[in-house]
Coordinates of C-alpha atoms and ligand atoms in Angstrom, one line a residue:
X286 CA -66.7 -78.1 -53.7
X287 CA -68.2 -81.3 -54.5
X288 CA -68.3 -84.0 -51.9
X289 CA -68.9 -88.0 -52.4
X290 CA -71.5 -90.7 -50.5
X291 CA -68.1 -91.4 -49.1
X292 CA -67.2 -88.2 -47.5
X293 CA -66.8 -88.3 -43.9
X294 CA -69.8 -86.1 -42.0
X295 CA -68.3 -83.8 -39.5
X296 CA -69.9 -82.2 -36.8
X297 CA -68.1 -78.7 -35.6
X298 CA -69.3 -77.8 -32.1
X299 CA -68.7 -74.0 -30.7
X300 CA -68.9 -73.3 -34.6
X301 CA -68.5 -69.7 -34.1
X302 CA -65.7 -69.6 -31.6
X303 CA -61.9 -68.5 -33.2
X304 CA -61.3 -72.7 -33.9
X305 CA -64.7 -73.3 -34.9
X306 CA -64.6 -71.1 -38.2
X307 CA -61.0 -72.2 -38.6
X308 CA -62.5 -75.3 -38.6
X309 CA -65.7 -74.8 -40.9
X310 CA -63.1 -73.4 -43.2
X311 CA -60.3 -76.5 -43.4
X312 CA -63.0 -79.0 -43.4
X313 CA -64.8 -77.1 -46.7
X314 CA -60.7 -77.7 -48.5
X315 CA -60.1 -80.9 -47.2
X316 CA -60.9 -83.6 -50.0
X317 CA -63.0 -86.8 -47.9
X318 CA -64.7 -84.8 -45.3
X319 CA -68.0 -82.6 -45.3
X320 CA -69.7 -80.3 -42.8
X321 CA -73.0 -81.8 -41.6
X322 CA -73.6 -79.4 -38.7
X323 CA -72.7 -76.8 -36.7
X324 CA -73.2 -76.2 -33.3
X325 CA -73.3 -73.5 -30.8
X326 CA -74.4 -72.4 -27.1
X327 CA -78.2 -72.1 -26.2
X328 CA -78.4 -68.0 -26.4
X329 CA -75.6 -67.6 -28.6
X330 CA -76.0 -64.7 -31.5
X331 CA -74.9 -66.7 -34.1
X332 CA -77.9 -69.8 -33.7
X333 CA -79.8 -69.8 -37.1
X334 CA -76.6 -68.3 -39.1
X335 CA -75.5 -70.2 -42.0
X336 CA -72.3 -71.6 -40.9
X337 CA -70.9 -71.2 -43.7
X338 CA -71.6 -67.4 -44.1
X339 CA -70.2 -67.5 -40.7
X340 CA -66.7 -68.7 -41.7
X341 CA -65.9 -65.8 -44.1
X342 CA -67.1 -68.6 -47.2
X343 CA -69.9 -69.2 -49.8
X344 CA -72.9 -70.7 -47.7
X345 CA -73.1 -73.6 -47.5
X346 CA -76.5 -74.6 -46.2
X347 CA -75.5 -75.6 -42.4
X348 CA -77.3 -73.7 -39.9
X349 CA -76.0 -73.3 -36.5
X350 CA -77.9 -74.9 -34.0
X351 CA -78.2 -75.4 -30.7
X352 CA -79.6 -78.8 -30.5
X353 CA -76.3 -81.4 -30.6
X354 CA -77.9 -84.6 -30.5
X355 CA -80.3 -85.0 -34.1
X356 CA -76.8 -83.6 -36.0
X357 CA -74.5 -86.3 -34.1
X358 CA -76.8 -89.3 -34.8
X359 CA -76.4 -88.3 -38.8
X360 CA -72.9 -87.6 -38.5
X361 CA -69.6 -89.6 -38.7
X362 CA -67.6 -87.2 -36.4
X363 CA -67.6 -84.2 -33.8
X364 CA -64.7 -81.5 -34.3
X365 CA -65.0 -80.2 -30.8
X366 CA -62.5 -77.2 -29.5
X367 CA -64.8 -75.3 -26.8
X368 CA -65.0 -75.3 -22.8
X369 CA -64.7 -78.4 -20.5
X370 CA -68.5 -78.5 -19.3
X371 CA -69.5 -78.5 -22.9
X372 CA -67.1 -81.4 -24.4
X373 CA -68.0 -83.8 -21.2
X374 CA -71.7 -83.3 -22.2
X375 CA -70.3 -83.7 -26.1
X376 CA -68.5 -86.8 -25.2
X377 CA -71.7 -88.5 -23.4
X378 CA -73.8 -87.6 -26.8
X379 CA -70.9 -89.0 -29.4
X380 CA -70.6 -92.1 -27.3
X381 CA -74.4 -93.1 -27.3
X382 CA -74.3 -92.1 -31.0
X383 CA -71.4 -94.2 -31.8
X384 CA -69.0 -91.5 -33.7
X385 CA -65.6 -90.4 -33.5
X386 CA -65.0 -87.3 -30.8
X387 CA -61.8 -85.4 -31.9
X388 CA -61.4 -82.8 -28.6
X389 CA -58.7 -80.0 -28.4
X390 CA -60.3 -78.2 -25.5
X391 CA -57.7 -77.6 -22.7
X392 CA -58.2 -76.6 -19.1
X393 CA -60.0 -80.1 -18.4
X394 CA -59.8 -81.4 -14.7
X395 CA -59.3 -84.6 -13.6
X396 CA -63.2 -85.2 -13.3
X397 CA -63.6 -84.0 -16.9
X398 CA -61.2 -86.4 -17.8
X399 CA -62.3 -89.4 -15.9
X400 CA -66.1 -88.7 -17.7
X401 CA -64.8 -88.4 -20.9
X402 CA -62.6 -91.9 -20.7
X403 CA -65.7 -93.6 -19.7
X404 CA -67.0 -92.1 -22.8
X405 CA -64.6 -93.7 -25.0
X406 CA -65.5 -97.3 -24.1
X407 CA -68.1 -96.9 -27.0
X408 CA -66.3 -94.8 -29.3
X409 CA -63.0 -93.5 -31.0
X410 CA -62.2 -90.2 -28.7
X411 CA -58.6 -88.7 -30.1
X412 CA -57.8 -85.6 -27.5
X413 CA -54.8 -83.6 -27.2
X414 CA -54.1 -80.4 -26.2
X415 CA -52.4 -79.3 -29.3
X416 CA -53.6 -80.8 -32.5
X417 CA -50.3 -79.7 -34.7
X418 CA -48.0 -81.9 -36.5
X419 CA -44.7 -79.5 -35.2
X420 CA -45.7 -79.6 -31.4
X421 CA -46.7 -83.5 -31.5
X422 CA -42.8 -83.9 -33.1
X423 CA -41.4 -81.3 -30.7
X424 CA -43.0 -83.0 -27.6
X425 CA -41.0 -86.2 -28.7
X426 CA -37.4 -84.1 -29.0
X427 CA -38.3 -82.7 -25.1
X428 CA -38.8 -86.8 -24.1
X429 CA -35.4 -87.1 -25.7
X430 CA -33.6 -84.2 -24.5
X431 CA -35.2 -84.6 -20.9
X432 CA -33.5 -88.5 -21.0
X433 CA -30.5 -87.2 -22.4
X434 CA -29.4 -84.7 -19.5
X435 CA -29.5 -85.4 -16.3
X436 CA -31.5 -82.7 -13.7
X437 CA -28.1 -80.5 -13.8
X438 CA -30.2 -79.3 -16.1
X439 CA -33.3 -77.1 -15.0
X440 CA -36.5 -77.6 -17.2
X441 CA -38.4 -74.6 -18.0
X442 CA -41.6 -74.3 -20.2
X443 CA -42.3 -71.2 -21.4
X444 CA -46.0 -69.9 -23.4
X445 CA -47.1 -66.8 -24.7
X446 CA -50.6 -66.5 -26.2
X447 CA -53.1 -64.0 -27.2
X448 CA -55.2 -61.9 -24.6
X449 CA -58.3 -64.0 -24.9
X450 CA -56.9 -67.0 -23.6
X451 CA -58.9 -67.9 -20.2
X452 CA -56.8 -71.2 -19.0
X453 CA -52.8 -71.2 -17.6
X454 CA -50.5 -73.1 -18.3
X455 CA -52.0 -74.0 -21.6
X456 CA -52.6 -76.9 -22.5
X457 CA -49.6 -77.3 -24.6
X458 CA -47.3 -76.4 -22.4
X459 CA -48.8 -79.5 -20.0
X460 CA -48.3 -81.3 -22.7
X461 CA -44.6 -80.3 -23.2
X462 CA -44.2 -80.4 -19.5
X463 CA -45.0 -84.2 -19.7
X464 CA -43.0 -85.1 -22.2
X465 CA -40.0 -83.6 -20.4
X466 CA -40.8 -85.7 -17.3
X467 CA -41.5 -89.1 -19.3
X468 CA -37.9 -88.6 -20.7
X469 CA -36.6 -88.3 -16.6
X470 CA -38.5 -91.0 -15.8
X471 CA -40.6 -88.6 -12.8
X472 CA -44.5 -87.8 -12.4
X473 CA -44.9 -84.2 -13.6
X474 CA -47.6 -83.5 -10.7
X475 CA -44.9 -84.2 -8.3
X476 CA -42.6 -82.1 -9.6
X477 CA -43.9 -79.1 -11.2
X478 CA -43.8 -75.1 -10.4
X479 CA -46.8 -73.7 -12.1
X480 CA -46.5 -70.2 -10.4
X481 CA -43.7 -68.3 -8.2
X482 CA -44.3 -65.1 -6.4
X483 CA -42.3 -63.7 -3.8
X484 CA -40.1 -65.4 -1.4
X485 CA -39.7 -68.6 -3.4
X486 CA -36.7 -70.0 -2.1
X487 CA -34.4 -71.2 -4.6
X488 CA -34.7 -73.3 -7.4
X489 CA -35.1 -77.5 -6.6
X490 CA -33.4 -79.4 -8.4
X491 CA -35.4 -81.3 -11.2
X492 CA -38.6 -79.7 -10.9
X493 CA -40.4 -78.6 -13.8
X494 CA -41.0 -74.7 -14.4
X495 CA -43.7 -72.8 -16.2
X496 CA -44.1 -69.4 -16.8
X497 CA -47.1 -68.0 -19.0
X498 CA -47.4 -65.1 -21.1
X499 CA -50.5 -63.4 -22.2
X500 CA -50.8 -60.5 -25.1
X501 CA -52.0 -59.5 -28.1
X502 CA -53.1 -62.0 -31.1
X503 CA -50.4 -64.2 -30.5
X504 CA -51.6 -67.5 -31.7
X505 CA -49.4 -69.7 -29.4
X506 CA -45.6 -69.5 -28.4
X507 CA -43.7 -72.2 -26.7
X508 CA -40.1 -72.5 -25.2
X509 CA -38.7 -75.1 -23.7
X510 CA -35.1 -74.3 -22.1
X511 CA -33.0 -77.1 -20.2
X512 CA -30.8 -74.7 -18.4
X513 CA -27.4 -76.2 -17.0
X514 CA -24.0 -74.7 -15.8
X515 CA -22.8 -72.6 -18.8
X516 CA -25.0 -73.7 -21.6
X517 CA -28.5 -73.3 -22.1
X518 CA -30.0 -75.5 -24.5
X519 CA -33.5 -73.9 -25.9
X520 CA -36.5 -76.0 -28.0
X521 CA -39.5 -74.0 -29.5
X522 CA -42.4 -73.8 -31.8
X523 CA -44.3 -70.9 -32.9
X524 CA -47.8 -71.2 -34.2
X525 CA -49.0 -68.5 -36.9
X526 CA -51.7 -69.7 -38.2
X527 CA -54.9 -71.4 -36.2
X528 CA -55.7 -73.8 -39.5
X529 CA -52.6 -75.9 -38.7
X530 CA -54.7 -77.0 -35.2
X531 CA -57.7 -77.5 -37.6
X532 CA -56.2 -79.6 -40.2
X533 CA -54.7 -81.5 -37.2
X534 CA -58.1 -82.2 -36.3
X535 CA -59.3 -83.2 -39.3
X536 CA -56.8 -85.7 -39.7
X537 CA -57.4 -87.0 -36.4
X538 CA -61.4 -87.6 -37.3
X539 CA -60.2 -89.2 -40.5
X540 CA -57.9 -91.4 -39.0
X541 CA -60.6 -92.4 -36.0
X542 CA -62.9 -93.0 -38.6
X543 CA -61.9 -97.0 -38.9
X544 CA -60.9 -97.2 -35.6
X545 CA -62.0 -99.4 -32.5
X546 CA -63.5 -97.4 -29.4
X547 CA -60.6 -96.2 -27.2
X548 CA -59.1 -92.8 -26.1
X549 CA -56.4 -92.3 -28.5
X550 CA -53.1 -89.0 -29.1
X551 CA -52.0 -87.2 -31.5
X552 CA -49.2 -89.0 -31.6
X553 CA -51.5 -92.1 -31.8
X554 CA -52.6 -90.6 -35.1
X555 CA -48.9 -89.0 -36.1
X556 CA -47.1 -92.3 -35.7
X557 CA -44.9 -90.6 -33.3
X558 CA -45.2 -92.9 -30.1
X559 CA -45.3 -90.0 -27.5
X560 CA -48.0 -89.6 -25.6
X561 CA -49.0 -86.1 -26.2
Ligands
LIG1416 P1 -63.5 -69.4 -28.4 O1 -63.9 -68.9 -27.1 O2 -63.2 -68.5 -29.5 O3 -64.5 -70.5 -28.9 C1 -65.2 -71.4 -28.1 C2 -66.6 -71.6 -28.6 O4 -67.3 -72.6 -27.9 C3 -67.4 -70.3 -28.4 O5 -68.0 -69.9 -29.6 C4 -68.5 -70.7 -27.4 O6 -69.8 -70.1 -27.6 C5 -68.6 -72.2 -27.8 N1 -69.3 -73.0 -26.8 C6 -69.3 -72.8 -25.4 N2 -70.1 -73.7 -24.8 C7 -70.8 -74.4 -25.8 C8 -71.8 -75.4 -25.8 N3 -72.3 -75.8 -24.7 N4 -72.2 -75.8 -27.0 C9 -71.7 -75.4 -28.2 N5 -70.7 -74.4 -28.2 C10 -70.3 -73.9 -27.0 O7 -62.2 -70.3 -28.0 P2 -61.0 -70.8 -29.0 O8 -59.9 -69.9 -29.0 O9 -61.7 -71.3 -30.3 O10 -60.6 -72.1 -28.2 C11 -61.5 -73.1 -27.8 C12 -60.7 -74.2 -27.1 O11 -59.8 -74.9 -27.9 C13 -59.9 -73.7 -25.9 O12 -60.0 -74.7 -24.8 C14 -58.5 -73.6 -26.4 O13 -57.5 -73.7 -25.4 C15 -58.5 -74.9 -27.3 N6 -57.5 -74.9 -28.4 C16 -56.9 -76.1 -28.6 C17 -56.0 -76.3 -29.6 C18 -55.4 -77.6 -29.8 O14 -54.6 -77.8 -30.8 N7 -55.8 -78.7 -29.0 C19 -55.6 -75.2 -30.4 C20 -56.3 -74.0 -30.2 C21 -57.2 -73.8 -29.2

Protein backbone atom coordinates (compact mmCIF):
# COMPACT_ATOMS: atom_id res chain seq x y z
CA UNK A 1 0.00 0.00 0.00
CA UNK A 2 1.28 3.33 -0.67
CA UNK A 3 1.86 5.70 2.16
CA UNK A 4 2.24 9.77 2.06
CA UNK A 5 5.21 12.23 3.77
CA UNK A 6 2.09 12.70 5.90
CA UNK A 7 1.53 9.34 7.23
CA UNK A 8 1.89 8.98 10.79
CA UNK A 9 5.19 6.65 11.82
CA UNK A 10 4.24 4.03 14.26
CA UNK A 11 6.29 2.24 16.35
CA UNK A 12 4.78 -1.49 17.46
CA UNK A 13 6.68 -2.74 20.59
CA UNK A 14 6.36 -6.65 21.58
CA UNK A 15 5.85 -6.88 17.62
CA UNK A 16 5.61 -10.60 17.83
CA UNK A 17 3.31 -11.03 20.74
CA UNK A 18 -0.65 -12.07 19.79
CA UNK A 19 -1.46 -7.89 19.71
CA UNK A 20 1.66 -7.07 18.14
CA UNK A 21 0.92 -8.78 14.68
CA UNK A 22 -2.61 -7.80 15.10
CA UNK A 23 -1.26 -4.65 15.19
CA UNK A 24 1.45 -4.76 12.27
CA UNK A 25 -1.47 -6.07 10.40
CA UNK A 26 -4.25 -3.04 11.13
CA UNK A 27 -1.69 -0.42 10.92
CA UNK A 28 -0.58 -1.84 7.08
CA UNK A 29 -4.93 -1.27 6.21
CA UNK A 30 -5.31 1.83 8.00
CA UNK A 31 -5.06 4.85 5.44
CA UNK A 32 -2.61 7.85 7.44
CA UNK A 33 -0.43 5.59 9.41
CA UNK A 34 2.82 3.51 8.49
CA UNK A 35 4.99 0.97 10.35
CA UNK A 36 8.42 2.45 11.06
CA UNK A 37 9.62 -0.22 13.46
CA UNK A 38 9.18 -3.09 15.26
CA UNK A 39 10.26 -4.06 18.43
CA UNK A 40 10.88 -7.03 20.60
CA UNK A 41 12.75 -8.49 23.77
CA UNK A 42 16.61 -8.77 23.92
CA UNK A 43 16.83 -12.75 23.18
CA UNK A 44 13.66 -13.04 21.50
CA UNK A 45 13.51 -15.52 18.29
CA UNK A 46 11.93 -13.29 16.24
CA UNK A 47 14.87 -10.23 16.40
CA UNK A 48 16.13 -9.72 12.72
CA UNK A 49 12.62 -11.06 11.26
CA UNK A 50 10.92 -8.93 8.82
CA UNK A 51 8.03 -7.74 10.70
CA UNK A 52 6.10 -7.92 8.11
CA UNK A 53 6.73 -11.59 7.15
CA UNK A 54 6.01 -11.92 10.81
CA UNK A 55 2.41 -10.73 10.56
CA UNK A 56 1.20 -13.32 8.10
CA UNK A 57 1.70 -10.18 5.12
CA UNK A 58 3.91 -9.18 2.13
CA UNK A 59 7.33 -7.86 3.78
CA UNK A 60 7.47 -4.97 4.31
CA UNK A 61 11.13 -4.04 5.08
CA UNK A 62 10.84 -3.55 9.02
CA UNK A 63 13.07 -5.60 10.93
CA UNK A 64 12.50 -6.48 14.48
CA UNK A 65 14.84 -5.08 16.73
CA UNK A 66 15.69 -4.98 19.90
CA UNK A 67 17.12 -1.61 20.23
CA UNK A 68 13.79 0.93 21.17
CA UNK A 69 15.40 4.10 21.30
CA UNK A 70 16.98 5.01 17.43
CA UNK A 71 13.26 3.74 16.03
CA UNK A 72 11.31 6.08 18.68
CA UNK A 73 13.45 9.22 17.89
CA UNK A 74 12.25 8.75 13.92
CA UNK A 75 8.84 7.84 14.81
CA UNK A 76 5.58 9.72 15.51
CA UNK A 77 4.07 7.08 17.84
CA UNK A 78 4.58 3.73 20.02
CA UNK A 79 1.68 1.00 19.70
CA UNK A 80 2.69 -0.64 22.91
CA UNK A 81 0.54 -3.85 24.32
CA UNK A 82 3.28 -6.00 26.31
CA UNK A 83 4.30 -6.47 30.16
CA UNK A 84 4.36 -3.61 32.80
CA UNK A 85 8.34 -3.56 33.24
CA UNK A 86 8.67 -3.12 29.51
CA UNK A 87 5.97 -0.12 28.94
CA UNK A 88 7.41 1.94 32.18
CA UNK A 89 10.92 1.63 30.38
CA UNK A 90 8.77 2.43 26.88
CA UNK A 91 7.16 5.43 28.54
CA UNK A 92 10.61 7.01 29.84
CA UNK A 93 12.05 6.58 25.99
CA UNK A 94 8.69 8.12 24.25
CA UNK A 95 8.73 10.99 26.66
CA UNK A 96 12.46 12.04 26.05
CA UNK A 97 11.60 11.48 22.39
CA UNK A 98 8.65 13.57 22.44
CA UNK A 99 5.91 11.06 20.67
CA UNK A 100 2.69 9.77 21.38
CA UNK A 101 2.59 6.43 23.81
CA UNK A 102 -0.74 4.57 23.05
CA UNK A 103 -0.44 1.57 26.03
CA UNK A 104 -2.99 -1.37 26.44
CA UNK A 105 -0.84 -3.44 28.75
CA UNK A 106 -2.93 -4.42 31.93
CA UNK A 107 -1.71 -5.83 35.19
CA UNK A 108 0.13 -2.31 35.96
CA UNK A 109 0.68 -1.45 39.79
CA UNK A 110 0.33 1.60 41.30
CA UNK A 111 4.22 2.23 40.88
CA UNK A 112 3.97 1.51 37.20
CA UNK A 113 1.34 3.93 37.04
CA UNK A 114 2.82 6.68 39.11
CA UNK A 115 6.19 6.36 36.50
CA UNK A 116 4.34 6.39 33.55
CA UNK A 117 2.15 9.71 34.62
CA UNK A 118 5.38 11.45 35.19
CA UNK A 119 6.03 10.32 31.79
CA UNK A 120 3.23 12.04 30.30
CA UNK A 121 4.25 15.60 31.39
CA UNK A 122 6.32 15.61 28.09
CA UNK A 123 4.04 13.69 25.87
CA UNK A 124 0.55 12.54 24.75
CA UNK A 125 0.18 8.92 26.66
CA UNK A 126 -3.59 7.53 25.87
CA UNK A 127 -3.79 4.10 28.14
CA UNK A 128 -6.66 1.98 28.73
CA UNK A 129 -7.12 -1.36 29.50
CA UNK A 130 -9.37 -2.13 26.71
CA UNK A 131 -8.84 -0.25 23.52
CA UNK A 132 -12.44 -1.14 21.88
CA UNK A 133 -15.15 1.17 20.79
CA UNK A 134 -18.04 -1.48 22.38
CA UNK A 135 -16.34 -1.84 25.93
CA UNK A 136 -15.45 2.07 26.15
CA UNK A 137 -19.54 2.54 25.34
CA UNK A 138 -20.43 -0.36 27.64
CA UNK A 139 -18.28 1.02 30.58
CA UNK A 140 -20.53 4.30 30.25
CA UNK A 141 -24.07 2.05 30.41
CA UNK A 142 -22.43 0.33 33.83
CA UNK A 143 -21.79 4.23 35.17
CA UNK A 144 -25.43 4.60 34.38
CA UNK A 145 -26.91 1.59 35.48
CA UNK A 146 -24.70 1.62 38.75
CA UNK A 147 -26.42 5.37 39.49
CA UNK A 148 -29.59 4.22 38.51
CA UNK A 149 -30.14 1.35 41.26
CA UNK A 150 -29.36 1.67 44.43
CA UNK A 151 -26.96 -1.26 46.25
CA UNK A 152 -30.22 -3.56 46.56
CA UNK A 153 -28.62 -4.40 43.76
CA UNK A 154 -25.35 -6.62 43.94
CA UNK A 155 -22.64 -5.71 41.33
CA UNK A 156 -20.91 -8.56 39.80
CA UNK A 157 -18.13 -8.55 37.00
CA UNK A 158 -17.70 -11.44 35.32
CA UNK A 159 -14.47 -12.39 32.47
CA UNK A 160 -13.52 -15.27 30.62
CA UNK A 161 -10.44 -15.23 28.55
CA UNK A 162 -8.14 -17.52 26.76
CA UNK A 163 -5.53 -19.85 28.66
CA UNK A 164 -2.54 -17.66 28.00
CA UNK A 165 -3.73 -14.86 29.85
CA UNK A 166 -1.08 -14.24 32.92
CA UNK A 167 -3.00 -11.25 34.87
CA UNK A 168 -6.65 -11.52 37.00
CA UNK A 169 -9.02 -9.67 37.02
CA UNK A 170 -8.24 -8.35 33.64
CA UNK A 171 -7.82 -5.27 32.93
CA UNK A 172 -11.22 -4.77 31.52
CA UNK A 173 -13.04 -5.95 34.07
CA UNK A 174 -11.14 -3.09 36.45
CA UNK A 175 -12.19 -1.04 34.09
CA UNK A 176 -15.85 -2.14 34.17
CA UNK A 177 -15.59 -2.46 37.88
CA UNK A 178 -14.81 1.39 37.97
CA UNK A 179 -17.31 2.51 36.03
CA UNK A 180 -19.91 0.74 38.17
CA UNK A 181 -18.48 2.42 41.37
CA UNK A 182 -18.25 6.03 39.63
CA UNK A 183 -22.09 5.59 38.94
CA UNK A 184 -22.56 4.76 43.12
CA UNK A 185 -20.54 7.50 43.91
CA UNK A 186 -17.85 4.84 46.05
CA UNK A 187 -13.94 4.06 45.70
CA UNK A 188 -13.81 0.70 44.03
CA UNK A 189 -10.57 -0.27 46.26
CA UNK A 190 -12.73 0.09 49.16
CA UNK A 191 -15.19 -1.97 48.08
CA UNK A 192 -14.25 -4.68 45.86
CA UNK A 193 -14.11 -8.73 46.17
CA UNK A 194 -11.50 -9.89 43.77
CA UNK A 195 -11.46 -13.57 45.07
CA UNK A 196 -13.70 -15.82 47.60
CA UNK A 197 -12.78 -19.16 48.81
CA UNK A 198 -14.19 -20.94 51.54
CA UNK A 199 -15.89 -19.56 54.49
CA UNK A 200 -16.75 -16.13 53.04
CA UNK A 201 -19.45 -15.06 55.04
CA UNK A 202 -22.22 -13.62 53.16
CA UNK A 203 -22.42 -11.18 50.69
CA UNK A 204 -21.97 -7.15 51.81
CA UNK A 205 -24.04 -5.07 50.68
CA UNK A 206 -22.60 -2.76 47.78
CA UNK A 207 -19.41 -4.36 47.24
CA UNK A 208 -18.13 -5.06 43.98
CA UNK A 209 -17.66 -8.80 42.85
CA UNK A 210 -15.30 -10.39 40.32
CA UNK A 211 -14.97 -13.65 39.19
CA UNK A 212 -12.48 -14.77 36.40
CA UNK A 213 -12.59 -17.31 33.91
CA UNK A 214 -9.68 -18.83 32.04
CA UNK A 215 -9.97 -21.28 28.79
CA UNK A 216 -9.31 -21.92 25.51
CA UNK A 217 -8.86 -19.04 22.76
CA UNK A 218 -11.36 -17.04 24.08
CA UNK A 219 -10.47 -13.59 23.02
CA UNK A 220 -12.26 -11.77 25.96
CA UNK A 221 -15.78 -12.21 27.71
CA UNK A 222 -17.29 -9.74 30.00
CA UNK A 223 -20.57 -9.73 32.19
CA UNK A 224 -21.70 -7.36 34.24
CA UNK A 225 -24.94 -8.48 36.35
CA UNK A 226 -26.67 -5.99 38.98
CA UNK A 227 -28.46 -8.68 40.88
CA UNK A 228 -31.53 -7.46 43.02
CA UNK A 229 -34.61 -9.24 44.70
CA UNK A 230 -36.38 -11.04 41.69
CA UNK A 231 -34.70 -9.50 38.67
CA UNK A 232 -31.38 -9.74 37.55
CA UNK A 233 -30.42 -7.25 35.11
CA UNK A 234 -27.20 -8.55 32.92
CA UNK A 235 -24.68 -6.04 30.53
CA UNK A 236 -22.06 -7.81 28.26
CA UNK A 237 -19.65 -7.65 25.47
CA UNK A 238 -17.95 -10.28 23.65
CA UNK A 239 -14.74 -9.77 21.77
CA UNK A 240 -14.10 -12.07 18.58
CA UNK A 241 -11.69 -10.65 16.95
CA UNK A 242 -8.19 -9.06 18.50
CA UNK A 243 -8.02 -6.34 15.48
CA UNK A 244 -10.97 -4.37 17.08
CA UNK A 245 -8.25 -3.68 20.23
CA UNK A 246 -5.75 -2.79 17.40
CA UNK A 247 -7.78 -0.48 15.37
CA UNK A 248 -8.66 1.08 18.76
CA UNK A 249 -5.21 1.74 19.11
CA UNK A 250 -4.55 3.12 16.07
CA UNK A 251 -7.18 5.57 16.44
CA UNK A 252 -5.92 6.46 19.70
CA UNK A 253 -2.22 7.34 18.13
CA UNK A 254 -3.98 9.28 15.45
CA UNK A 255 -6.01 11.19 17.65
CA UNK A 256 -2.81 11.95 20.12
CA UNK A 257 -0.98 12.90 17.28
CA UNK A 258 -2.10 16.90 17.60
CA UNK A 259 -2.43 16.70 21.07
CA UNK A 260 -0.80 18.50 24.12
CA UNK A 261 1.31 16.24 26.62
CA UNK A 262 -1.07 14.66 29.19
CA UNK A 263 -2.32 11.16 30.09
CA UNK A 264 -5.47 10.86 28.30
CA UNK A 265 -8.80 7.46 27.92
CA UNK A 266 -10.24 5.91 25.54
CA UNK A 267 -13.09 7.65 26.22
CA UNK A 268 -10.89 10.84 25.98
CA UNK A 269 -10.43 9.72 22.29
CA UNK A 270 -14.27 8.14 21.86
CA UNK A 271 -15.98 11.37 23.04
CA UNK A 272 -17.64 9.25 25.58
CA UNK A 273 -16.76 11.24 28.94
CA UNK A 274 -16.16 8.07 31.08
CA UNK A 275 -13.12 7.57 32.33
CA UNK A 276 -12.17 4.11 31.16
P1 LIG B 1 1.77 -11.66 24.29
O1 LIG B 1 2.47 -12.34 25.42
O2 LIG B 1 1.30 -12.46 23.13
O3 LIG B 1 2.68 -10.46 23.71
C1 LIG B 1 3.51 -9.63 24.50
C2 LIG B 1 4.79 -9.41 23.70
O4 LIG B 1 5.58 -8.42 24.36
C3 LIG B 1 5.66 -10.67 23.59
O5 LIG B 1 5.97 -10.93 22.24
C4 LIG B 1 6.90 -10.31 24.41
O6 LIG B 1 8.10 -10.92 23.92
C5 LIG B 1 6.93 -8.80 24.22
N1 LIG B 1 7.80 -8.13 25.18
C6 LIG B 1 8.00 -8.42 26.49
N2 LIG B 1 8.96 -7.63 27.02
C7 LIG B 1 9.37 -6.82 26.02
C8 LIG B 1 10.35 -5.79 25.93
N3 LIG B 1 11.08 -5.43 26.99
N4 LIG B 1 10.53 -5.18 24.75
C9 LIG B 1 9.78 -5.51 23.67
N5 LIG B 1 8.85 -6.48 23.68
C10 LIG B 1 8.65 -7.13 24.84
O7 LIG B 1 0.54 -10.92 24.98
P2 LIG B 1 -0.76 -10.28 24.29
O8 LIG B 1 -1.89 -11.25 24.37
O9 LIG B 1 -0.40 -9.68 22.97
O10 LIG B 1 -1.09 -9.13 25.33
C11 LIG B 1 -0.14 -8.11 25.64
C12 LIG B 1 -0.73 -7.15 26.67
O11 LIG B 1 -1.83 -6.42 26.09
C13 LIG B 1 -1.31 -7.83 27.92
O12 LIG B 1 -1.05 -7.00 29.05
C14 LIG B 1 -2.81 -7.87 27.64
O13 LIG B 1 -3.60 -7.94 28.80
C15 LIG B 1 -2.98 -6.56 26.93
N6 LIG B 1 -4.18 -6.43 26.08
C16 LIG B 1 -4.81 -5.22 26.15
C17 LIG B 1 -5.89 -4.97 25.33
C18 LIG B 1 -6.50 -3.61 25.37
O14 LIG B 1 -7.45 -3.33 24.59
N7 LIG B 1 -6.02 -2.69 26.21
C19 LIG B 1 -6.37 -5.96 24.47
C20 LIG B 1 -5.70 -7.18 24.40
C21 LIG B 1 -4.58 -7.41 25.23
Amino acid sequence: MGFSMDDMKLVVVGAAGRMGRTLIRVVAETPGVVLSGAVEREGAAELGSDAGVLAGLEPNGVAVTDDPLPVFVKADGVLDFTVPQATVAFSELTAQARIVHVIGTTGLGPEDEAKIAAAARHAPVIKSGNMSLGVNLLAVLVREAARALDDDFDIEVLEMHHRHKVDAPSGTALLLGKAAAEGRGIDLAQHSVRVRDGHTGAREAGDIGFATMRGGSVVGEHRVLFAGEGEVIELTHKAGDRSIFARGGVKAALWGREKKPGLYSMADVLGLGASA
